[in-house]
Coordinates of C-alpha atoms in Angstrom, one line a residue:
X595 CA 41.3 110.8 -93.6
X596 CA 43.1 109.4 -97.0
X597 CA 41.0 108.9 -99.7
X598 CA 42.3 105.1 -99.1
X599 CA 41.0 105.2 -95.5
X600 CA 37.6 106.8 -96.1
X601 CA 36.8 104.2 -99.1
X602 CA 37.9 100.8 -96.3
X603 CA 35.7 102.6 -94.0
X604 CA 33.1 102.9 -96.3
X605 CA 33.9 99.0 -97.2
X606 CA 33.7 97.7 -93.6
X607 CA 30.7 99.7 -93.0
X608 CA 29.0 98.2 -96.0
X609 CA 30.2 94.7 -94.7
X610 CA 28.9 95.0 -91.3
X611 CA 25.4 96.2 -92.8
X612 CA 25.2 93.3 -95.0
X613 CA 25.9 90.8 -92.7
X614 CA 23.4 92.2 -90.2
X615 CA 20.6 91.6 -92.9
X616 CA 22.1 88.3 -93.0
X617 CA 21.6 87.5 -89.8
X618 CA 17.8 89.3 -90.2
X619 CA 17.3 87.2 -93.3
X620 CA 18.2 83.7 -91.3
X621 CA 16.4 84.6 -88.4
X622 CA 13.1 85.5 -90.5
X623 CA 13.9 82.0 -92.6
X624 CA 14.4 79.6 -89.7
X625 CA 12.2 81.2 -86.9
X626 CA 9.0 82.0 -89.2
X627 CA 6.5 84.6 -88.7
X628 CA 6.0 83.5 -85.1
X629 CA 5.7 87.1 -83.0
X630 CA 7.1 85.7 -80.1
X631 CA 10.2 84.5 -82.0
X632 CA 10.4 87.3 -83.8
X633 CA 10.2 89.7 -80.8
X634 CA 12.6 87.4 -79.2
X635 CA 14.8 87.8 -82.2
X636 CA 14.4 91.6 -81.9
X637 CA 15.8 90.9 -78.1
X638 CA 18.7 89.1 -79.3
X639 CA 20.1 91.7 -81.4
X640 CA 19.0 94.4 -79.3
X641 CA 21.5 92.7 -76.4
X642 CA 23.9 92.4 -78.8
X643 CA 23.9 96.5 -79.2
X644 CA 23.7 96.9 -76.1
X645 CA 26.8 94.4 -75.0
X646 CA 28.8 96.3 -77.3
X647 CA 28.6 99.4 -75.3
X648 CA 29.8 97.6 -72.1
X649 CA 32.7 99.9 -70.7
X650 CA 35.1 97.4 -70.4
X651 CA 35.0 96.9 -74.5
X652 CA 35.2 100.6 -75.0
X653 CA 38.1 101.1 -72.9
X654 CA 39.7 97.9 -74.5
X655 CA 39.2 98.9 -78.0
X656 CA 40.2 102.6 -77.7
X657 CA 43.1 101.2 -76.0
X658 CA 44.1 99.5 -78.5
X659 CA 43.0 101.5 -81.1
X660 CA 45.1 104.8 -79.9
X661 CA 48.4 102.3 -79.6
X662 CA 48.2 101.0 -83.3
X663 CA 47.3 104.6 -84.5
X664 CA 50.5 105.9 -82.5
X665 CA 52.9 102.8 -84.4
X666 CA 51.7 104.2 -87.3
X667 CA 49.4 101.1 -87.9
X668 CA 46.0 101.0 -89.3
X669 CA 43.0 100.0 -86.8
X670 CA 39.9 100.3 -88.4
X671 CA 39.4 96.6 -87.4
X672 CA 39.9 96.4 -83.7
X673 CA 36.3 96.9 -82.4
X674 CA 35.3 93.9 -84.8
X675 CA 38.2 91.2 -84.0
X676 CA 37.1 92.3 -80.4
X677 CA 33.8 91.7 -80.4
X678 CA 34.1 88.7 -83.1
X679 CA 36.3 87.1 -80.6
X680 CA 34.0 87.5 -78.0
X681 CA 31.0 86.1 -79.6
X682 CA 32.7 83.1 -80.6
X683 CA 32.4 82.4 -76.8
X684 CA 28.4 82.7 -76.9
X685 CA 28.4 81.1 -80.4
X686 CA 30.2 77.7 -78.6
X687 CA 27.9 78.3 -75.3
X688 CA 24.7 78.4 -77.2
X689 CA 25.6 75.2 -79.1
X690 CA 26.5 73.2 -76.1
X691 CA 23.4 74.3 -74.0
X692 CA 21.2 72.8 -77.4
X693 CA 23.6 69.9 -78.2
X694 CA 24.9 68.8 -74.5
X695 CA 22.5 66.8 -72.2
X696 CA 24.6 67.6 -69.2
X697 CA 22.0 69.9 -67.1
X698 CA 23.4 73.2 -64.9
X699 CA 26.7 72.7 -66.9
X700 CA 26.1 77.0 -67.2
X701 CA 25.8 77.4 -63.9
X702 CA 29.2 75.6 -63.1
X703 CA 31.0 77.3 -65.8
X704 CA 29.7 80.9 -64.6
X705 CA 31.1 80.0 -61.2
X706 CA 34.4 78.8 -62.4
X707 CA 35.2 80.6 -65.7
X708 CA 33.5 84.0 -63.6
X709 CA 37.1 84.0 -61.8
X710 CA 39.2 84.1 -64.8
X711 CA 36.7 85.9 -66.6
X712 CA 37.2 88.8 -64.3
X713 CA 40.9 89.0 -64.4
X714 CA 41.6 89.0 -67.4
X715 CA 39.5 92.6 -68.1
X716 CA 41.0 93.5 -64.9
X717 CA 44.6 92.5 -65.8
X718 CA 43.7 94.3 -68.8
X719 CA 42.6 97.4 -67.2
X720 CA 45.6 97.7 -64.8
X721 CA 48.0 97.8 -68.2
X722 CA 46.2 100.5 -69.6
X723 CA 46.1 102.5 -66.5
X724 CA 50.1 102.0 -66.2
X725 CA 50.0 103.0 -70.1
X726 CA 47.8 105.8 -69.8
X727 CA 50.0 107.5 -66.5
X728 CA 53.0 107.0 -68.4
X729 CA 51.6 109.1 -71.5
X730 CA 50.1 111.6 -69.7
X731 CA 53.0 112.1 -67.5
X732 CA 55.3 113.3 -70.2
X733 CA 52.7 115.2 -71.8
X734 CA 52.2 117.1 -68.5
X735 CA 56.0 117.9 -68.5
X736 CA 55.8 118.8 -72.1
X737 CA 53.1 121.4 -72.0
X738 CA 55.4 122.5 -69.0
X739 CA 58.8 123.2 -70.6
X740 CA 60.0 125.4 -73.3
X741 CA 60.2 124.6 -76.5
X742 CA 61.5 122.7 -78.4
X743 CA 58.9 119.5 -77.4
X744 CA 60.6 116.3 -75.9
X745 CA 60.6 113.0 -77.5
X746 CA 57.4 110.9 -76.4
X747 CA 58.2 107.8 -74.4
X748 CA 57.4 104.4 -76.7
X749 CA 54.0 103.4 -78.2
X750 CA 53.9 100.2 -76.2
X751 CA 51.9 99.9 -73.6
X752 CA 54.2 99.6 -70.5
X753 CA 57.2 97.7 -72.7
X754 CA 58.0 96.7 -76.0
X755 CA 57.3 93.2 -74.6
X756 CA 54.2 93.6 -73.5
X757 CA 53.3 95.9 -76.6
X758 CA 53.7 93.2 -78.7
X759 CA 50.9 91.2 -77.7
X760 CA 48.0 93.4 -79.9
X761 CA 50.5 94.9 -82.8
X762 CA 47.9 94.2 -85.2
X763 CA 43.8 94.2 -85.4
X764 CA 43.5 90.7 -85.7
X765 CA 45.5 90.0 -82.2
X766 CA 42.3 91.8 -80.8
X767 CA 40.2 88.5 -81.3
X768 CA 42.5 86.3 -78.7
X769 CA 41.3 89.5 -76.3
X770 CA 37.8 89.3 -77.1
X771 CA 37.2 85.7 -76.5
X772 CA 39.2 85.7 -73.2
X773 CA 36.8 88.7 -72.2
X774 CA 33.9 86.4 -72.9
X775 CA 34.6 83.8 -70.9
X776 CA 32.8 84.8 -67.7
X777 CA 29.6 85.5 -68.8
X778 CA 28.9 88.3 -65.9
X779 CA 26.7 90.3 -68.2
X780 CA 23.0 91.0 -68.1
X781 CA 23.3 90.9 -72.1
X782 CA 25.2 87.5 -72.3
X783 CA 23.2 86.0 -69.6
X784 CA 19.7 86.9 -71.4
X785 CA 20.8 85.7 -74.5
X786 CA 22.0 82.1 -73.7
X787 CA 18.7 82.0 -70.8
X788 CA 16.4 82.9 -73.8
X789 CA 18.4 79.9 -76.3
X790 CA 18.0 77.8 -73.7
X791 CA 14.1 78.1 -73.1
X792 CA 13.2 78.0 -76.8
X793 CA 15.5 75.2 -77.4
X794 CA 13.7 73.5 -74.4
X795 CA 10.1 74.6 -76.1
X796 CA 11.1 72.1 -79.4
X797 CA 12.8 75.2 -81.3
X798 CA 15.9 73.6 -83.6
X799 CA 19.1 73.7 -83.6
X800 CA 19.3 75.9 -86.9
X801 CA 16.6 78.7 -85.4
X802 CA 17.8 78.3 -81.5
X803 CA 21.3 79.7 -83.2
X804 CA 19.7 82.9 -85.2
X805 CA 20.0 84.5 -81.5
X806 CA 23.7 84.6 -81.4
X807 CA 23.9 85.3 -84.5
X808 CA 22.0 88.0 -84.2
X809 CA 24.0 89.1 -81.3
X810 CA 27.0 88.9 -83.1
X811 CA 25.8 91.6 -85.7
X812 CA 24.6 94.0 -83.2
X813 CA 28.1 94.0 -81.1
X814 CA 30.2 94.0 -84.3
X815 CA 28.3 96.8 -85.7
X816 CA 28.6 99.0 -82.3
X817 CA 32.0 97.9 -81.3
X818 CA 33.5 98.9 -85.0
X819 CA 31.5 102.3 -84.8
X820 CA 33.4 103.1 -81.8
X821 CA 36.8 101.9 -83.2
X822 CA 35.9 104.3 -86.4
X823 CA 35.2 107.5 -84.4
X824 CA 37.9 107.2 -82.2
X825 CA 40.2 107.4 -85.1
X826 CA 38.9 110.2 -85.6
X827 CA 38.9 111.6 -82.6
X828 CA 42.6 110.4 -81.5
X829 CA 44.1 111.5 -85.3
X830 CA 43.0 115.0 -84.5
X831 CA 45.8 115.1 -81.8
X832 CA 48.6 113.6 -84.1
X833 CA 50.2 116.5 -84.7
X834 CA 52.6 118.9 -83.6
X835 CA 52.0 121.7 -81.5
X836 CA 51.4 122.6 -77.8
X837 CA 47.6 122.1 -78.5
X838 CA 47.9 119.3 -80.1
X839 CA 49.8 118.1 -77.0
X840 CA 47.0 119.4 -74.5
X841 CA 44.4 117.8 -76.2
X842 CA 46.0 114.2 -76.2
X843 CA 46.7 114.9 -72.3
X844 CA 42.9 115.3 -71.9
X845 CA 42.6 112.2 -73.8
X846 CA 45.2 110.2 -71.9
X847 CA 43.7 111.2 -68.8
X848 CA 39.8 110.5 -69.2
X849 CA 41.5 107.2 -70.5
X850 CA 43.4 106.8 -67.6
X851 CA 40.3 107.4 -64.9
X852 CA 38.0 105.3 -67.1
X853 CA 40.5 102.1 -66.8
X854 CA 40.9 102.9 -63.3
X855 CA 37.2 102.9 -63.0
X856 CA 36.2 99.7 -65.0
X857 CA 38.8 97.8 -63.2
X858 CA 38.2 98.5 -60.0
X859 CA 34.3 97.7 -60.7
X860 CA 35.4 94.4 -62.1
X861 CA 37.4 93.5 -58.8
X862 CA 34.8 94.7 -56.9
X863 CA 32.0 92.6 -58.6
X864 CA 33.6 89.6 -57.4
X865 CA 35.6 90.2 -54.0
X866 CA 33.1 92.7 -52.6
X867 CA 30.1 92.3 -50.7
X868 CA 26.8 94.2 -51.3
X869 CA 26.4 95.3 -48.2
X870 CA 29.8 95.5 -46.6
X871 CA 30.4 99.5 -47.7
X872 CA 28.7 102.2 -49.1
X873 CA 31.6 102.0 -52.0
X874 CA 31.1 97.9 -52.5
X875 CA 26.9 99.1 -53.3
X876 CA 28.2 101.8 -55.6
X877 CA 30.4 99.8 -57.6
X878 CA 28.3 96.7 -57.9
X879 CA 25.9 99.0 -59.0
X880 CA 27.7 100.8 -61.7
X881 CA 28.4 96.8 -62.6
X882 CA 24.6 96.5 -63.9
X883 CA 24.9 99.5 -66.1
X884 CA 28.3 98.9 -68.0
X885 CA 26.3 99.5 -71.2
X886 CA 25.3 103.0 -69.8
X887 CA 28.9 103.8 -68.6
X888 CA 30.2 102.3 -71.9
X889 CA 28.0 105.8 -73.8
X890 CA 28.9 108.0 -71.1
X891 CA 32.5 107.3 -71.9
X892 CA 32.2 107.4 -75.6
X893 CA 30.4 111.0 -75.3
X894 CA 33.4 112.5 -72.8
X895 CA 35.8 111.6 -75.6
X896 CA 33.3 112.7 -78.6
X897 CA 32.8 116.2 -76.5
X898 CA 36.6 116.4 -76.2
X899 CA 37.0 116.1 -79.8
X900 CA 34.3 118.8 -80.3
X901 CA 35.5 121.1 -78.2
X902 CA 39.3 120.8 -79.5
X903 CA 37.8 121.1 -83.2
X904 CA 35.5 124.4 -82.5
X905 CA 38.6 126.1 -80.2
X906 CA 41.2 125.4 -83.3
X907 CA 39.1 126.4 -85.8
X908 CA 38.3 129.7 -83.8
X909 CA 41.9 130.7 -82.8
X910 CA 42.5 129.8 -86.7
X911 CA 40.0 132.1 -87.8
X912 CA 39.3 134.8 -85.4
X913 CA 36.6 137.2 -85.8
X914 CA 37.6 140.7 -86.4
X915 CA 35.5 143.6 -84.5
X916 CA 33.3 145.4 -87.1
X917 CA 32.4 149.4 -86.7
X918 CA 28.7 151.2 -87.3
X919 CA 28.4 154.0 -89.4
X920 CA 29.1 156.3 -86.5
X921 CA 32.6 154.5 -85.9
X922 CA 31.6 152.3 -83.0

């Protein structure tokens, strides 16, 4: 990384640690010392952690993140428009559930906005699949051919048309929020349950919204730790060379099965039934443990990273065979 780079990463780091003590510093202002607030408080931020580790947002981001880094644009800020965007939608559902009279409006919405809240993600997660098989196709034929190298198709996702839709970080906040919408999360369901019984219990409006706030600072901070290591890990293989080729294949194709994986679970969620197959139990299970898939994802492409690193550095430094004293 540039000098420039490592001192905005620094900067965005610093931001995102400020405002979560923000958010600590309203919470402990407004809610008092109260230990079931407090703990309560401590809930909030811990679902907002975990949320940010839901494997649709990780496939979304590094998406996104490996396209920009390919047009040669910066990205450092993709994880936080993402999740930004889709806190708003929990900011706004928080306020209406203290604010509106109307009772089981939730329960309507969750019905109605579930539908459109699952294709978009899925929608989503058919692009990058596309995107993924097209990369990884022309790597496969380029590790397979003489040199020299072929050009690499274009860094949209399936056209310049539809590439256009996230050039920039900031285009990742439309995403977010449209990801939000349909509130099938434990997280996001346990966070706007818990609002709603304090705000029941007499809490005010000004303490009933230190949970989302709170939520918001614990996805930001995860999502935009995720965006920052896989630069690193997907700048590794911008280079030239045959391994540098193999290693974005790897990465295009755990990518690729990921995307495939998260969509079909999101499908599944909502047009299967529990107890029609064996593979409708399996994916609505893997549904309630997005956050766990989310780290298991993050790690495969961590551990490719690794493993391209130690293997480069060996073949660039090989160890030479030393003799004894008796010439062995």
């Amino acid at each position: 990384m540039s000098s420039d780079a490592r001192r905005g990463t620094g900067s965005v780091m610093c931001a995102l640690l400020l405002a979560n003590l923000a958010a600590w510093a309203w919470a402990a202002t407004m809610l008092g010392a109260a230990p079931a607030l407090l703990g309560a408080a401590v809930l909030a931020w811990t679902f907002g952690l975990r949320h940010g580790l839901d494997a649709d947002h990780i496939v979304a981001i590094d998406v996104v993140t490996r396209r920009l880094m390919q047009a040669g644009r910066a990205p450092g800020l993709v994880g936080l428009f993402f999740s930004l965007g889709h806190s708003t939608v929990v900011l706004l559902a928080t306020l209406a559930l203290v604010m509106l009279p109307v009772p089981f409006w939730l329960e309507r919405w969750h019905v109605a906005g579930g539908s459109f809240g699952m294709l978009v993600p899925a929608a989503f997660m058919l692009v990058a699949v596309m995107a993924n098989a097209r990369m990884a196709l022309w790597q496969w034929r380029a590790l397979r051919q003489p040199a020299p190298l072929p050009p690499a198709p274009p860094t949209g996702f399936v056209s310049g048309r539809v590439g256009r839709w996230i050039g920039r970080s900031w285009q990742m906040y439309p995403l977010g929020f449209l990801f939000g919408l349909g509130f099938d999360t434990a997280s996001e369901i346990g966070l706007l349950g818990m609002a709603a019984v304090h705000a029941h219990h007499g809490l005010g409006l000004a303490g009933v919204m230190a949970f989302p706030l709170l939520f918001t600072a614990g996805m930001a901070l995860v999502d935009t730790l995720d965006t920052l290591l896989m630069c690193r890990a997907y700048g590794w293989g911008m280079r030239s060379g045959r391994r540098a080729v193999a290693y974005d294949l790897g990465i295009s194709l755990v990518s690729l099965v990921a995307a495939a994986g998260i969509g079909a679970i999101e499908l599944g969620q909502k047009v299967g039934d529990a107890g029609a197959s064996v593979l409708m139990r399996g994916l609505m299970v893997a549904g309630d443990h997005f956050a766990a898939l989310g780290a298991g994802i993050v790690l495969v492409f961590l551990a490719l990273w690794g493993g391209a690193v130690v293997i480069s550095r060996r073949q660039a430094n090989p160890v030479t065979p030393t003799r004894d004293k008796a010439g062995w």
